Coordinates of C-alpha atoms in Angstrom, one line a residue:
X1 CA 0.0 0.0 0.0
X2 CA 2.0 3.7 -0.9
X3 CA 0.9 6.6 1.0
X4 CA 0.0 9.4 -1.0
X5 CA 0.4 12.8 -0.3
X6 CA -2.4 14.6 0.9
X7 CA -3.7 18.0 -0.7
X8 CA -4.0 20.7 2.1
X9 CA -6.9 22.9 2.3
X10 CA -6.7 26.4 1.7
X11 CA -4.2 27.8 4.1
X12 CA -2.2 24.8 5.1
X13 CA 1.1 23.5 4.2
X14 CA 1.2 20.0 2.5
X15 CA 1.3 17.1 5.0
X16 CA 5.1 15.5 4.4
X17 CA 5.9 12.0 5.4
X18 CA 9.0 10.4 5.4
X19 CA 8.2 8.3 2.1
X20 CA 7.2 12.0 0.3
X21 CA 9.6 12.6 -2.3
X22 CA 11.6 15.9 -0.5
X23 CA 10.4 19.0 -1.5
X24 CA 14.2 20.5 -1.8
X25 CA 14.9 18.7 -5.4
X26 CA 16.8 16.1 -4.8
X27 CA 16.6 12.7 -5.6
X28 CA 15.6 10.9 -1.8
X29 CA 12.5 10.7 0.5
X30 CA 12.0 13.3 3.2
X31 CA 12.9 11.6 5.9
X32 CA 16.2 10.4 4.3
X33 CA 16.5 14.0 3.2
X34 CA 15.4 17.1 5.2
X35 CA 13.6 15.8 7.1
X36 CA 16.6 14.1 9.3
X37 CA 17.1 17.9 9.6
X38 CA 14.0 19.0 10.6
X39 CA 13.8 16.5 13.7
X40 CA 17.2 17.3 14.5
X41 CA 18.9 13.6 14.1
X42 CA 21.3 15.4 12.0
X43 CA 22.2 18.5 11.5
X44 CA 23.0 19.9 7.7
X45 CA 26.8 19.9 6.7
X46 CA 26.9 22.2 4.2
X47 CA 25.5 25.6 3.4
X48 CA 23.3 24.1 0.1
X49 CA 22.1 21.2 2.1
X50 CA 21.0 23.8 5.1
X51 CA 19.5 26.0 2.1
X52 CA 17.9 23.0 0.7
X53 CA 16.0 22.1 4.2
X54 CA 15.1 25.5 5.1
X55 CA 13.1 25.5 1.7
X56 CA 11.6 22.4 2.7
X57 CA 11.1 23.7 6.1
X58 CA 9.1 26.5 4.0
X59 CA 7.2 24.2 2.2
X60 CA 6.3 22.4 5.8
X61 CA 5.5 25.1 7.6
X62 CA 8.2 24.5 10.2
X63 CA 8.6 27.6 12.0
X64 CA 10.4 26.1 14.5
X65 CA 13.1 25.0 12.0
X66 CA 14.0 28.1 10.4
X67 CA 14.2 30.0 13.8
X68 CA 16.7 27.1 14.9
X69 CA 18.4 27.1 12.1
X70 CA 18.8 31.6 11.8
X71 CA 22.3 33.3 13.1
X72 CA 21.1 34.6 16.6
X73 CA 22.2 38.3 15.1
X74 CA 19.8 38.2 12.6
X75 CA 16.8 36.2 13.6
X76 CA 13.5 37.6 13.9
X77 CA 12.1 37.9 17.2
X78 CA 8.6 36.4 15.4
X79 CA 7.9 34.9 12.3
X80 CA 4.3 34.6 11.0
X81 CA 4.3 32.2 7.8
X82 CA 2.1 33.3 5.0
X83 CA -0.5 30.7 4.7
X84 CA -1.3 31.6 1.0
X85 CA 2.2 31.2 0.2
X86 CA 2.8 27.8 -2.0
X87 CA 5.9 26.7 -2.7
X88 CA 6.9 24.7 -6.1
X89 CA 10.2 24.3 -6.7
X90 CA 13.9 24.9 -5.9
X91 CA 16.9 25.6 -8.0
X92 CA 20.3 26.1 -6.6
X93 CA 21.8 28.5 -9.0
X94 CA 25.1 28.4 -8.1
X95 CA 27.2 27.9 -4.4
X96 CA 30.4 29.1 -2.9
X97 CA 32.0 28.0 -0.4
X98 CA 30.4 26.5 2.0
X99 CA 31.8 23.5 2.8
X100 CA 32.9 21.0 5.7
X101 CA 36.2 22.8 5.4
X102 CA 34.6 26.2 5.2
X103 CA 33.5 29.1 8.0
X104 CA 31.0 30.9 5.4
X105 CA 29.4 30.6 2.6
X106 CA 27.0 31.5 -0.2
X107 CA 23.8 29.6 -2.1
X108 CA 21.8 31.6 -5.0
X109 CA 19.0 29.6 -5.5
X110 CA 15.4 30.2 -7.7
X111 CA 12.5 29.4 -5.8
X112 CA 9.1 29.3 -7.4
X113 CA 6.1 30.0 -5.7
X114 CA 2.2 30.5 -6.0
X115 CA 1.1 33.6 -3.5
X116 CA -3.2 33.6 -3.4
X117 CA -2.9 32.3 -6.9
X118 CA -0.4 34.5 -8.6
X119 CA 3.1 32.5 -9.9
X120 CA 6.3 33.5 -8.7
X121 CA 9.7 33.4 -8.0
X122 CA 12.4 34.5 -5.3
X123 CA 16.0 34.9 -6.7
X124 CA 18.2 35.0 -3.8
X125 CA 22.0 35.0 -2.8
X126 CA 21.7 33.7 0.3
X127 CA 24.5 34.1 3.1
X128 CA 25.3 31.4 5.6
X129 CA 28.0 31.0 8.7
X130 CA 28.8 28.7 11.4
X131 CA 27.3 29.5 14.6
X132 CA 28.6 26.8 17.5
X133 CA 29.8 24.3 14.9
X134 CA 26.7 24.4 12.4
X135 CA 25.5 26.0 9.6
X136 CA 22.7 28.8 10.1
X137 CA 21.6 31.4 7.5
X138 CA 22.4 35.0 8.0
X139 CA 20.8 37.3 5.6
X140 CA 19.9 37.3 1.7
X141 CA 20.5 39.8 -1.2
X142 CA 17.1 39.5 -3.6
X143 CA 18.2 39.1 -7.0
X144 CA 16.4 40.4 -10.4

């Protein structure tokens, strides 16, 4: 028996389970993917792969996630996700630095969206440090 995924209703993000292909692009299941992330049984070592998993977190709806996962000297003292805010894809554009070797780095990525029906797209060169030995995002420049 395969699960399917569920369609939300309006307002809610899609139900993910750890068989649903991951929303980030690549080629695994969620739970083998971001998700491992997302519960905190791992912790993302690079800069794309922390990119990758905040888009899912995105996609999820997993405040929690991207708070833990924002430099302290940058992180919002609230964040409110936009229920009418679909996400539909991820492109990682190009990376630099970033690495296990590396202190910083950058990801510019395309993400595609749907906001109360209207397509979209967010082109971003996103920054990232380590912060107590993992990586957390910092800030973006918007792009186009």
């Amino acid at each position: 028996m395969s699960r399917r995924r569920s369609h939300p209703k309006r307002g809610q993000a899609p139900a993910l389970t750890d068989t649903s292909p991951c929303p980030c692009g690549l080629p695994a299941a969620y739970g083998e993917c971001c998700g491992r992330f997302h519960s905190g049984e791992a912790a993302a070592p690079t800069a794309e792969l922390l990119m990758r998993s905040r888009y899912s977190a995105f996609v999820a709806g997993n405040e929690e996630y991207l708070r833990r996962t924002w430099h302290p000297s940058t992180r919002p003292r609230h964040l409110a996700l936009d229920p009418g805010m679909h996400w539909a894809g991820l492109e990682i554009v190009e990376t630099t630095d970033g690495s296990a070797f590396h202190s910083s780095g950058t990801v510019t990525f395309r993400a595609r969206f749907r906001h109360h029906g209207k397509r979209g797209a967010l082109h971003e060169r996103s920054n990232f440090e380590r912060h107590g030995g993992a990586w957390t995002y910092v800030d973006g420049e918007f792009l186009d």
